[in-house]
mmCIF file of C-alpha atoms in Angstrom:
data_model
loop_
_atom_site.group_PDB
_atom_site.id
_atom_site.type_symbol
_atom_site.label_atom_id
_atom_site.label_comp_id
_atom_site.label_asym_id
_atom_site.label_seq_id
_atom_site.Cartn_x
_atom_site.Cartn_y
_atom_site.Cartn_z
ATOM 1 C CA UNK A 1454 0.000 0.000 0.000
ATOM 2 C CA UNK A 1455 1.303 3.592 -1.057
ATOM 3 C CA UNK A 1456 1.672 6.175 1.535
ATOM 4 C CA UNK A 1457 0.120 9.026 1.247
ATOM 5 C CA UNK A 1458 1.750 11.916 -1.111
ATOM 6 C CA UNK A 1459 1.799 14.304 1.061
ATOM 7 C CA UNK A 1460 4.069 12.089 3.527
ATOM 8 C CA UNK A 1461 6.213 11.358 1.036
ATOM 9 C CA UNK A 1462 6.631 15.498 -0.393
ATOM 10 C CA UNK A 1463 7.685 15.501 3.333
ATOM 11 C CA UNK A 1464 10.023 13.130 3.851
ATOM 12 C CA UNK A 1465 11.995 13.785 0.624
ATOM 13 C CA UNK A 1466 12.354 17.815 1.916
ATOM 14 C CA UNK A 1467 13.652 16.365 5.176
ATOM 15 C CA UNK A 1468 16.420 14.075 3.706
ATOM 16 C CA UNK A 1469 16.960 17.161 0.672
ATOM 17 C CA UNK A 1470 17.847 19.488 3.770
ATOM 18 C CA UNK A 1471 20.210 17.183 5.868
ATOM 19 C CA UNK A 1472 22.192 16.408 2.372
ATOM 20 C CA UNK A 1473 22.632 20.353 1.929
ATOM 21 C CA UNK A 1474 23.612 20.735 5.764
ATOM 22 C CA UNK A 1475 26.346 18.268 5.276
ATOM 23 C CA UNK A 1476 27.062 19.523 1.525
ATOM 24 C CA UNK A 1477 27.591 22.764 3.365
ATOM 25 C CA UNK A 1478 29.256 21.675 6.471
ATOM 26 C CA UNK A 1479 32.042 19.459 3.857
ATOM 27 C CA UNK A 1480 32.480 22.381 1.496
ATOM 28 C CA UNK A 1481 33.238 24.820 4.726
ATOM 29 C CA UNK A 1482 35.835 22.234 5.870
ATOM 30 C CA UNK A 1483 37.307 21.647 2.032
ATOM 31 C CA UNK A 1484 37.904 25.284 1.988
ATOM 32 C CA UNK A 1485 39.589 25.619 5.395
ATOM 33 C CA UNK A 1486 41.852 22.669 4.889
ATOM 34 C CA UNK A 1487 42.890 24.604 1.326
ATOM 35 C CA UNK A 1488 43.769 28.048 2.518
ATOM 36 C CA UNK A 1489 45.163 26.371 5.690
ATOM 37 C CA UNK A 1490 47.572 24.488 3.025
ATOM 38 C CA UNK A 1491 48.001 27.598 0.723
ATOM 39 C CA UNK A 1492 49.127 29.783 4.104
ATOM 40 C CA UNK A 1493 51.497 26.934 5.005
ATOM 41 C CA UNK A 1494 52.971 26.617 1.418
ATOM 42 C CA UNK A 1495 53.846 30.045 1.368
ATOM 43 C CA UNK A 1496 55.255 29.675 4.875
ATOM 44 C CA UNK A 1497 57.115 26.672 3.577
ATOM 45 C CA UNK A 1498 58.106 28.867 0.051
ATOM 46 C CA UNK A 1499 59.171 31.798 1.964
ATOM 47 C CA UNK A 1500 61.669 29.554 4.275
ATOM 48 C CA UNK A 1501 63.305 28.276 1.396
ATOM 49 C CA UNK A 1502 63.268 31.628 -0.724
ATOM 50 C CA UNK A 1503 65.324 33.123 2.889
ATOM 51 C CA UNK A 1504 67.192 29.889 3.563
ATOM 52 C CA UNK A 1505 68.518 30.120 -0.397
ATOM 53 C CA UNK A 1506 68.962 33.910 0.209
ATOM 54 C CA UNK A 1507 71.036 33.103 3.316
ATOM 55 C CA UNK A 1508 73.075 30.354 1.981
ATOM 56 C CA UNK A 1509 73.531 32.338 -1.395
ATOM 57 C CA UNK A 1510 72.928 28.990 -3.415
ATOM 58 C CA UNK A 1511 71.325 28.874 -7.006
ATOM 59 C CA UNK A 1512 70.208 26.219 -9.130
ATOM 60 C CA UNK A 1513 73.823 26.036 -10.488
ATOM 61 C CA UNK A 1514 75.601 25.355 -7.021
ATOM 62 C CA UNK A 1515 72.825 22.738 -6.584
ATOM 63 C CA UNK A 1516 73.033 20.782 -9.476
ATOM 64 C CA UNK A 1517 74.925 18.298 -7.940
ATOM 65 C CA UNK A 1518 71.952 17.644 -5.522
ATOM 66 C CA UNK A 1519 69.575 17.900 -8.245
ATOM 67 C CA UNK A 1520 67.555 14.791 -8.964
ATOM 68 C CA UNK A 1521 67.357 16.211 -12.620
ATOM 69 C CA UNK A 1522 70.790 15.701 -13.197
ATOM 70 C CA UNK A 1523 71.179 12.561 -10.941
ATOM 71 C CA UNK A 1524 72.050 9.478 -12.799
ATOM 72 C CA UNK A 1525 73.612 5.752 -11.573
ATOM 73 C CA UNK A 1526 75.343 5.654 -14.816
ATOM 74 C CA UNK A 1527 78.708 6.909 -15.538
ATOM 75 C CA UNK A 1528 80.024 8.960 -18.144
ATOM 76 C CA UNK A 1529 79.863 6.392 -20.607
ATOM 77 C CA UNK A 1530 82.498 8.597 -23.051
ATOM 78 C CA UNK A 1531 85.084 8.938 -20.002
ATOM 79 C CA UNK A 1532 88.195 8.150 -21.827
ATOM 80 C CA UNK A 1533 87.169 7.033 -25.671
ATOM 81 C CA UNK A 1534 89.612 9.279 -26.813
ATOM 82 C CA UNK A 1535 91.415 7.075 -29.280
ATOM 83 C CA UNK A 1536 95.385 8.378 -28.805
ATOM 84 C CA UNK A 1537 97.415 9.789 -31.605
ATOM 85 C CA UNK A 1538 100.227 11.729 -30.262
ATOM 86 C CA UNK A 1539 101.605 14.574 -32.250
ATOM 87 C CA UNK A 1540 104.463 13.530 -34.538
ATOM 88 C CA UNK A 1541 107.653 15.779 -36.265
ATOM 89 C CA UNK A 1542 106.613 16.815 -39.349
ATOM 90 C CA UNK A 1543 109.598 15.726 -41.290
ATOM 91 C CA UNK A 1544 109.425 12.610 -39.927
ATOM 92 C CA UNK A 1545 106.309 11.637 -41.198
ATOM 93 C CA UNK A 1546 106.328 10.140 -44.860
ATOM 94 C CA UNK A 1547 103.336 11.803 -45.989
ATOM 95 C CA UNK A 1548 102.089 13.911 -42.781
ATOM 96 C CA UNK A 1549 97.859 14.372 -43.252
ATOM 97 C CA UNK A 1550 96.699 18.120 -44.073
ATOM 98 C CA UNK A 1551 96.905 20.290 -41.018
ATOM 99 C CA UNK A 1552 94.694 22.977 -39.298
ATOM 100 C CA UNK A 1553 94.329 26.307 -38.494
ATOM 101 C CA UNK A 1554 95.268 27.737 -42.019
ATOM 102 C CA UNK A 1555 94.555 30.514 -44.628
ATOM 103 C CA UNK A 1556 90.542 30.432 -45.260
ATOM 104 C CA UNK A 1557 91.092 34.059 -47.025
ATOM 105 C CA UNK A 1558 88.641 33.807 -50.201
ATOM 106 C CA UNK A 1559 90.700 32.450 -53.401
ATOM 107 C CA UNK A 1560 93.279 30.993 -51.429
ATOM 108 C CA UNK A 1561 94.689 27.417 -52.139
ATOM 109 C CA UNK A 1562 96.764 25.263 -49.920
ATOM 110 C CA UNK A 1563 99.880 23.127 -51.190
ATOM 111 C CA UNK A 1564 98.961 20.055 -50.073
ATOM 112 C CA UNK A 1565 97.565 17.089 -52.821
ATOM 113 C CA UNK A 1566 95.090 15.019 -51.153
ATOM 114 C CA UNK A 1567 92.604 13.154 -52.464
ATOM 115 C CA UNK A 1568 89.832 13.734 -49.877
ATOM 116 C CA UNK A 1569 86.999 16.060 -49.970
ATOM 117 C CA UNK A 1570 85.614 18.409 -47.533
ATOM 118 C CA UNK A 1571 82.274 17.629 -45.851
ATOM 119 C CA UNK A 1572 79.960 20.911 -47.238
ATOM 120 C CA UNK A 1573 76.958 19.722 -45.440
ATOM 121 C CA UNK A 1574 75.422 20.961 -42.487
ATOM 122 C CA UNK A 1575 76.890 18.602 -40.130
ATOM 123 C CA UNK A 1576 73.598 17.528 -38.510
ATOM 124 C CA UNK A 1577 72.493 15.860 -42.232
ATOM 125 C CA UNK A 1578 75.657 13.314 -41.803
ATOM 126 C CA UNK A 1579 73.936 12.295 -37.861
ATOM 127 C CA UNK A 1580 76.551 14.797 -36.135
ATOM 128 C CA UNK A 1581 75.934 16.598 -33.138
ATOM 129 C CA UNK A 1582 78.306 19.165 -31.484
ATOM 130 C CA UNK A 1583 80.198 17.307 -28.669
ATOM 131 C CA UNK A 1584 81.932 19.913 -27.037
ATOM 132 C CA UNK A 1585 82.484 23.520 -27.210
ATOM 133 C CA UNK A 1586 85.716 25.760 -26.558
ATOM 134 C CA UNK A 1587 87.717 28.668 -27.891
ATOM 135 C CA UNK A 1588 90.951 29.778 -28.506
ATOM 136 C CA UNK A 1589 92.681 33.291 -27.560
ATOM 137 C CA UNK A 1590 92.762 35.219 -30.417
ATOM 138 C CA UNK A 1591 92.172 33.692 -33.688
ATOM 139 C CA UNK A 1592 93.890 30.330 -35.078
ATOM 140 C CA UNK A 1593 92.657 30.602 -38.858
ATOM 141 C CA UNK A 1594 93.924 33.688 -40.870
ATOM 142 C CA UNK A 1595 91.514 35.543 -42.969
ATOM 143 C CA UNK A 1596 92.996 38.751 -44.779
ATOM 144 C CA UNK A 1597 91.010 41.795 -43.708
ATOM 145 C CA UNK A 1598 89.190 40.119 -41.084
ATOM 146 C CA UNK A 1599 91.623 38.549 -38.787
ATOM 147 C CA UNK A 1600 95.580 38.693 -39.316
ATOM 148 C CA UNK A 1601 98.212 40.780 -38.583
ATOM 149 C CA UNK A 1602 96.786 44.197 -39.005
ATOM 150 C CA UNK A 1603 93.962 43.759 -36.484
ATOM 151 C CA UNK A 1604 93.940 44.793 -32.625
ATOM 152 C CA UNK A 1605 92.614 44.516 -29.641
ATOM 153 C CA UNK A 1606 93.596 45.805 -25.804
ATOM 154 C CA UNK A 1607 96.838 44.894 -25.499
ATOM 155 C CA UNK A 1608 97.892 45.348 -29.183
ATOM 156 C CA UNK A 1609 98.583 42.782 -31.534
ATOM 157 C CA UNK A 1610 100.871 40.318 -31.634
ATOM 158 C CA UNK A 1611 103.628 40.852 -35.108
ATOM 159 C CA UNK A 1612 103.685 37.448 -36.845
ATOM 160 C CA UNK A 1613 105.991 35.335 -36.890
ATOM 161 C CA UNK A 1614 106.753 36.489 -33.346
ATOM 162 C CA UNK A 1615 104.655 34.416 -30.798
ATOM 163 C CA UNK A 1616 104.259 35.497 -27.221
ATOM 164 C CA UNK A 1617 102.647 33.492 -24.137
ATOM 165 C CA UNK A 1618 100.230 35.488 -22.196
ATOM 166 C CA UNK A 1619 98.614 35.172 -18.859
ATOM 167 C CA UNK A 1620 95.150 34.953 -18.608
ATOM 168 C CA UNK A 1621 93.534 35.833 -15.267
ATOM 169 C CA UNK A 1622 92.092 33.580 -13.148
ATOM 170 C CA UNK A 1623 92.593 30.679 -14.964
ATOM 171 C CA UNK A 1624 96.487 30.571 -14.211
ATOM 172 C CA UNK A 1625 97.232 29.559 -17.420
ATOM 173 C CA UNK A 1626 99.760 31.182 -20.085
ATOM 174 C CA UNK A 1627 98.984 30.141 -23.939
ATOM 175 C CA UNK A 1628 99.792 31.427 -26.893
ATOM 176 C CA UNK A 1629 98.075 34.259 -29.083
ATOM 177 C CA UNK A 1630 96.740 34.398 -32.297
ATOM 178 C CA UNK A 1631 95.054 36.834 -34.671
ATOM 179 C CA UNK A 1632 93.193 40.098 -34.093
ATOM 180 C CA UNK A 1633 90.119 40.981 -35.743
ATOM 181 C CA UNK A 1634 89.510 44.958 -36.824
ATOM 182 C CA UNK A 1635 86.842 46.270 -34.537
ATOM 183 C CA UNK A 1636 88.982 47.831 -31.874
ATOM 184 C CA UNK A 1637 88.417 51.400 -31.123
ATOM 185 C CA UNK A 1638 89.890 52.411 -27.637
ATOM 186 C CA UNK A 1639 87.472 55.520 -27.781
ATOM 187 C CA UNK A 1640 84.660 53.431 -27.940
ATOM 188 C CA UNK A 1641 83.279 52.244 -24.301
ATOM 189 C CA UNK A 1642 81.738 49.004 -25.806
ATOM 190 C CA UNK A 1643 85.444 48.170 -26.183
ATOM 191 C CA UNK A 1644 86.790 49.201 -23.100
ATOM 192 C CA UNK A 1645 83.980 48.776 -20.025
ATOM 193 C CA UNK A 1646 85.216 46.106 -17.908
ATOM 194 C CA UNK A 1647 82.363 43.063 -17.934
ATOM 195 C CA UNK A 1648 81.595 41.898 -14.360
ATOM 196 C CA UNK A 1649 82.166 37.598 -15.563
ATOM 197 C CA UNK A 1650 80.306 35.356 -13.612
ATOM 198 C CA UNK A 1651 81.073 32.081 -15.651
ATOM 199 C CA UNK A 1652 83.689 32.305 -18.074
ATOM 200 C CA UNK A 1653 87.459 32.941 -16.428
ATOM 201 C CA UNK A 1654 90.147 34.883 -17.892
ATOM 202 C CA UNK A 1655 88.209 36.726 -20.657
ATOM 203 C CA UNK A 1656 88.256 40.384 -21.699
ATOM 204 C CA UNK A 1657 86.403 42.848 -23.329
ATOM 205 C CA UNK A 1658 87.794 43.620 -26.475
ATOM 206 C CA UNK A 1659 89.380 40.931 -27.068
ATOM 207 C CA UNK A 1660 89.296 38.405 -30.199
ATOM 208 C CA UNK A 1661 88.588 34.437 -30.014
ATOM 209 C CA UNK A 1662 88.513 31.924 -32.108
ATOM 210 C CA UNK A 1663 85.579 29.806 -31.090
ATOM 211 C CA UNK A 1664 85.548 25.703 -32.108
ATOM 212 C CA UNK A 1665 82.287 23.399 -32.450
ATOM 213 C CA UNK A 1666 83.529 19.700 -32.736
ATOM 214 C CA UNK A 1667 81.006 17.405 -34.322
ATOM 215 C CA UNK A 1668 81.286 13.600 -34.617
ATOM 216 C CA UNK A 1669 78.499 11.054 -36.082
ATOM 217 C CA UNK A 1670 79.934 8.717 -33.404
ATOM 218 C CA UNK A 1671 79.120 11.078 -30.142
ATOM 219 C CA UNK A 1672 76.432 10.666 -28.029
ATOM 220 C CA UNK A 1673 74.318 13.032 -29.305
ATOM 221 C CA UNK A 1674 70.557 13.290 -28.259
ATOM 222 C CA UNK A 1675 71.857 11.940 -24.973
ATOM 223 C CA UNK A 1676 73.280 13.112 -21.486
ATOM 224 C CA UNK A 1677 76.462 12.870 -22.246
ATOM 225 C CA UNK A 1678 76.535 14.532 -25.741
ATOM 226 C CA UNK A 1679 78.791 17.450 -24.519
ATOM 227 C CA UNK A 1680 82.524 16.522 -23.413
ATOM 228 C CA UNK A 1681 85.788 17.535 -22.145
ATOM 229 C CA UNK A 1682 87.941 16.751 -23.073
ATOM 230 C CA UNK A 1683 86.485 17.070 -26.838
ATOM 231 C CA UNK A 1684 88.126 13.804 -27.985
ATOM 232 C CA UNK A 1685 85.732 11.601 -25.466
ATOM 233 C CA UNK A 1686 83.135 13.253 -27.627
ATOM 234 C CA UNK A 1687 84.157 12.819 -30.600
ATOM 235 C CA UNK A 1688 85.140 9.020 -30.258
ATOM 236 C CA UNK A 1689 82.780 8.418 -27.846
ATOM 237 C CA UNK A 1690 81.020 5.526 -30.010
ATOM 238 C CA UNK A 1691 83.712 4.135 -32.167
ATOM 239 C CA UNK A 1692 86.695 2.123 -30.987
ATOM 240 C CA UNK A 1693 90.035 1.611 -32.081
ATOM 241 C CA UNK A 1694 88.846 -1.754 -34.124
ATOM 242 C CA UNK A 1695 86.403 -0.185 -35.823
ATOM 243 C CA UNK A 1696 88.627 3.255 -36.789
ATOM 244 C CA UNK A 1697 91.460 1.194 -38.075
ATOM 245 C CA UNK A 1698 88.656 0.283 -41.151
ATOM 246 C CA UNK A 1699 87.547 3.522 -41.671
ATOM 247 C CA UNK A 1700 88.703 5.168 -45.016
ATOM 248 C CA UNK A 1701 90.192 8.942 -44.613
ATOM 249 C CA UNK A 1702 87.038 9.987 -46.369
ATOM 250 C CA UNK A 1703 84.987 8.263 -43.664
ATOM 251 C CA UNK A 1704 86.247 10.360 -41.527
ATOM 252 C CA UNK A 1705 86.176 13.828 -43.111
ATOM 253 C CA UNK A 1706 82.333 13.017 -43.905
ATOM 254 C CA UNK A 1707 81.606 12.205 -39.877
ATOM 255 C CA UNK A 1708 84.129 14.096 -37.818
ATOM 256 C CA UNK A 1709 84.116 17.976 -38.271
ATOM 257 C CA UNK A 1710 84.417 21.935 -36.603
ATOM 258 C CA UNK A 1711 82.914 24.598 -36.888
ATOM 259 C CA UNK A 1712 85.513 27.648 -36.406
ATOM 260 C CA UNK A 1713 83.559 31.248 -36.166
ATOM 261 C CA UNK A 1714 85.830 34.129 -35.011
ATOM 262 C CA UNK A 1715 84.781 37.088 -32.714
ATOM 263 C CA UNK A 1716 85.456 40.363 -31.062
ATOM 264 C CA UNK A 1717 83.809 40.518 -27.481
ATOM 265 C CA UNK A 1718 81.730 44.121 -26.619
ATOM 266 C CA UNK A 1719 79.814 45.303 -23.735
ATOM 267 C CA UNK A 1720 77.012 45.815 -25.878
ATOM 268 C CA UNK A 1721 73.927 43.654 -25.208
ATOM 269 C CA UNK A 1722 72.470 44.345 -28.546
ATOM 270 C CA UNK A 1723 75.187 41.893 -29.332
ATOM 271 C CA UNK A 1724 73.348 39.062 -27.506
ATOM 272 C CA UNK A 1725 72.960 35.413 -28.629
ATOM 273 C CA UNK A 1726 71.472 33.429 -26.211
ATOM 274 C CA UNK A 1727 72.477 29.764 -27.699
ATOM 275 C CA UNK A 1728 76.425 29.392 -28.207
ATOM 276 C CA UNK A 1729 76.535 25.765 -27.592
ATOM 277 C CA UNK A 1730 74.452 24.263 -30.596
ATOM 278 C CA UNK A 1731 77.423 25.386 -33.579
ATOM 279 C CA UNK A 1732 77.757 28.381 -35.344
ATOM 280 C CA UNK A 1733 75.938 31.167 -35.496
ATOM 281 C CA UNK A 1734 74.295 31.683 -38.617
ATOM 282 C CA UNK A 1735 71.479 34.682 -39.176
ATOM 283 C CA UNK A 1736 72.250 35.618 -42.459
ATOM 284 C CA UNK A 1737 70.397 39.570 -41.328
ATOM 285 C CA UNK A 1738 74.258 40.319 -39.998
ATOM 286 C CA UNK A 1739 76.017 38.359 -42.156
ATOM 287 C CA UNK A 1740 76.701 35.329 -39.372
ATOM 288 C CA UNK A 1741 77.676 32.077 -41.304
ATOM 289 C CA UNK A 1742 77.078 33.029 -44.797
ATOM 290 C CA UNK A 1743 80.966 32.861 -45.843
ATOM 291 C CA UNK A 1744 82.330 29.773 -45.449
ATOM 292 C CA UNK A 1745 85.352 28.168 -45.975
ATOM 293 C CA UNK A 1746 85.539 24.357 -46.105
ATOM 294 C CA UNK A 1747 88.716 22.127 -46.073
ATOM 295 C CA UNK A 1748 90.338 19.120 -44.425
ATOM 296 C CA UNK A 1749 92.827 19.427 -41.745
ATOM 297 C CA UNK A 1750 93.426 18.592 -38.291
ATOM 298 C CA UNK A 1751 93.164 19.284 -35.014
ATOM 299 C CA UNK A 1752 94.552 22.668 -33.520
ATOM 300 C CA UNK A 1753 95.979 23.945 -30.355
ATOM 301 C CA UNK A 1754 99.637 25.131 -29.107
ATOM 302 C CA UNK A 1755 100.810 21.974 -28.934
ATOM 303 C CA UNK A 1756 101.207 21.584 -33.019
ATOM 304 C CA UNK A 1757 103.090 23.728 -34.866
ATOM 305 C CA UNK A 1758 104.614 23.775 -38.638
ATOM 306 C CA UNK A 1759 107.573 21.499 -37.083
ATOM 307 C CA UNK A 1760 105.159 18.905 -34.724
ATOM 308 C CA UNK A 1761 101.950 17.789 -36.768
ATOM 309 C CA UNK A 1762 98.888 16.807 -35.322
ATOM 310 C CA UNK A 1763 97.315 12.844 -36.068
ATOM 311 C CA UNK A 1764 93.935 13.780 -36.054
ATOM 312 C CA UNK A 1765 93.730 14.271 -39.237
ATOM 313 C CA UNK A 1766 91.897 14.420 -41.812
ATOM 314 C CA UNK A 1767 88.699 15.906 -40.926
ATOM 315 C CA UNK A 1768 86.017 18.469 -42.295
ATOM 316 C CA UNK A 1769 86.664 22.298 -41.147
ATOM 317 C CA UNK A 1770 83.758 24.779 -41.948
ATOM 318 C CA UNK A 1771 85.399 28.395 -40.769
ATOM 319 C CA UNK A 1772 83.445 31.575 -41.160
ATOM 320 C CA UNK A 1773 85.425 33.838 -42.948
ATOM 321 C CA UNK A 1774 84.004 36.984 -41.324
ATOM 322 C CA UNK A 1775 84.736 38.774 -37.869
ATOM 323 C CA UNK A 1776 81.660 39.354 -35.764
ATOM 324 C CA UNK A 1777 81.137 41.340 -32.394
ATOM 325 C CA UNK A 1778 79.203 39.440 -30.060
ATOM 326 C CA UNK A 1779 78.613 40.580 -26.133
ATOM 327 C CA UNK A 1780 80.529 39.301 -23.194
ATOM 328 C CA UNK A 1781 77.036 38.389 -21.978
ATOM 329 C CA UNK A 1782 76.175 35.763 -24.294
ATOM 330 C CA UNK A 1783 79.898 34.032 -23.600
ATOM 331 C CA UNK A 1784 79.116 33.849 -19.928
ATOM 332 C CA UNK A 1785 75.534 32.623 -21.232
ATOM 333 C CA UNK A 1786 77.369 29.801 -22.839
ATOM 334 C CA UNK A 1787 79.746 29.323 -20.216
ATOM 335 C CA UNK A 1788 76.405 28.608 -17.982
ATOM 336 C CA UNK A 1789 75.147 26.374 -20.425
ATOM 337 C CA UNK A 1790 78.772 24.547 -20.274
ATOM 338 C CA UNK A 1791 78.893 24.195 -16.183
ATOM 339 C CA UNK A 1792 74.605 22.603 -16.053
ATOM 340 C CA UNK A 1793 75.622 19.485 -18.662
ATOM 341 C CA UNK A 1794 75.665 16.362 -17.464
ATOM 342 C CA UNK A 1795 79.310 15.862 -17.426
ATOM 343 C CA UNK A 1796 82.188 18.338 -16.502
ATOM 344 C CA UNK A 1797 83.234 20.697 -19.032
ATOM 345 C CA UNK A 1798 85.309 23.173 -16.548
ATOM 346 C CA UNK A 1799 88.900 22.811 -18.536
ATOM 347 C CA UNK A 1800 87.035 24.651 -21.265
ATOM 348 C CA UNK A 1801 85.699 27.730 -19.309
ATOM 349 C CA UNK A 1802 88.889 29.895 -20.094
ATOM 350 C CA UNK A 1803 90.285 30.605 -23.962
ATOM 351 C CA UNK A 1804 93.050 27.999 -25.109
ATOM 352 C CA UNK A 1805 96.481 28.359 -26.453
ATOM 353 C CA UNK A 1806 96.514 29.524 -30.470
ATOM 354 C CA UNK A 1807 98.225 27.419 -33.110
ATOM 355 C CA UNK A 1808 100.890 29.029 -35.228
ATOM 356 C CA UNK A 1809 99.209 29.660 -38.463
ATOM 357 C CA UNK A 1810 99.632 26.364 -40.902
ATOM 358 C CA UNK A 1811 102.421 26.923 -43.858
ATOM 359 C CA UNK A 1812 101.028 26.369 -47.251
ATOM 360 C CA UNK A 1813 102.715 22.916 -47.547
ATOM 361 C CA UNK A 1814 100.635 21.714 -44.914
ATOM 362 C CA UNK A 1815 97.558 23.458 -45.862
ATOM 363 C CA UNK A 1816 95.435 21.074 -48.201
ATOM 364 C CA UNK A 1817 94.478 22.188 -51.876
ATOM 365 C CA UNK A 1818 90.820 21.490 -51.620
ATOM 366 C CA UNK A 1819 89.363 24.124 -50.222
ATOM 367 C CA UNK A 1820 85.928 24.804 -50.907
ATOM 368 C CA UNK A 1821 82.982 28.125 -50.644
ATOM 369 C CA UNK A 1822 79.458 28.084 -50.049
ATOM 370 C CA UNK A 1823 76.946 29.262 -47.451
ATOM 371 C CA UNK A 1824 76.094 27.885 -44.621
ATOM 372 C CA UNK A 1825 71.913 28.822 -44.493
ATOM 373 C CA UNK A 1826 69.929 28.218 -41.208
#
């Protein structure tokens, strides 16, 4: 038997009323627990934002702690550098083509060799950039741009006269190079001191020669993609088996640099906020649009015209131009160098310059194109 609908009307407003009491009643609590938890997160934020402030630590100084960059795996290109020391010159039968040389427009080098530069962009042979560094004032010689008529803040240096310099803070003396043509001592974007928070020993000024190293065999797309030294990079997938097999062309198409040579301002319209990917290229200020290709070898103060470097032969893609760029965006890179995975602190300061390469070492097939984004 039904109960009467009024009864029923009744009953259902009772229940409706004691479900909106403790709708209510939850809602009120749900809203205290929430602002009590936003008042203590901010508590909680605020501690940490003092206890950083009173510690003076940073996401760099903490990156050691940092779960981001935690890993149980080693460096797994510690040590692939495949060893080649340098060798005399004359005592080498037929020494390989050598690097830094002339990349001035027209010129030629004396060496016959039967290998090819790679004119690519490196990434469409499956290279990545395994390291970045530079190089006090500029290794390759390009006439107008950088050579012996250029300058800088302490001069330049008269070729063939070579002279060590110190660099501060990195304790370190290495030999100069070339000077591009900026320089203008009456000019304050030359001459106002940078406050470096990064990069050690560098200057206002002052030209570098700055080197990408690309291999197909590095470990690129991973953690470790980025190395120093540049030759765990670079070999960081191929052993000495598998190199002994390899052709010379082999390795001129999957081992190459990028050289591009600047003068450093303190001028932040002179920013580039990426230096670690290869060489600039924004073809609006004329960044990567003149390129010299050749094969040669490694660099550095170590090799000269009498001791030849073993490393050889491999693609070189040099930017023939001189470009200023601000101190800001080298301590930007520097930055970018010190949060990788692995340690790239030996490259935080410029390196020693190789004496420029004598024709007979130089190899004859240089080639010209741009280099397009």
């Amino acid at each position: 038997m039904c109960p009467p609908a009024t009864e029923s009307k009744s009953q259902d407003n009772t229940k409706l009323k004691a479900a909106v009491g403790f709708l209510s009643l939850a809602t009120v609590a749900l809203l205290a627990s929430t602002i009590a938890l936003a008042v203590n997160g901010n508590k909680s934020t605020t501690t940490s934002s003092e206890a950083a402030a009173a510690t003076g630590s940073d996401f760099s100084s903490s990156k050691a702690s940092s779960n981001f960059f935690a890993s149980d795996d080693a460096n797994v290109c510690a040590g692939a550098k495949l060893a080649f020391d340098n060798q005399l010159c004359a005592d080498l039968e037929v020494p390989g083509p050598q690097a830094g040389g002339n990349v001035t427009k027209g010129y030629v080098g004396n060496m016959t060799v039967d290998v090819v530069p790679n004119t690519k962009p490196y990434y469409q042979s499956s290279m990545c950039p395994v390291n970045v560094h530079w190089h006090l004032g500029s290794e390759h010689y390009s006439y107008g741009e950088f050579d012996e008529n250029g300058d800088g803040p302490h001069g330049n240096i008269p070729r063939p006269d070579w002279a060590a310099r110190d660099l501060a803070e990195s304790g370190e003396k290495v030999e100069d190079g070339f000077r591009c043509h900026y320089y203008d001592a009456s000019d304050p974007k030359f001459t106002t001191p940078y406050d470096w928070k990064h990069c050690k020993g560098m200057e206002v000024g002052e030209t570098y020669e700055v080197h990408w190293p690309h291999s197909a065999a590095g470990a690129c797309g991973t953690v470790n993609q980025y190395q120093t030294p540049f030759y765990d990079g670079v070999f960081c997938n191929l052993d000495m088996d598998t190199f002994s097999t390899l052709a010379a062309q082999d390795i001129a198409n999957a081992v190459g640099v990028h050289g591009q040579v600047f003068t450093i301002v303190n001028d932040e319209s002179y920013f580039y906020p990426d230096m670690m990917r290869g060489m600039i290229i924004d073809e609006e200020m004329g960044m990567g649009q003149d390129i010299a290709y050749y094969t040669g070898s490694t660099t550095g103060e170590t090799r000269s015209n009498e001791m030849c470097s073993m490393y050889t032969p491999i693609t070189w893609q040099v930017d023939r131009k001189c470009h200023m760029i601000s101190a800001s965006s080298f301590d930007k890179l520097c930055y970018d160098m010190k949060m990788q995975r692995d340690d790239m602190s030996d490259d935080l300061h410029a390196h020693g310059s190789r004496e420029l390469v004598k024709d007979d070492l130089v190899a004859n097939n240089q080639a010209r194109k741009a280099l397009r984004a």
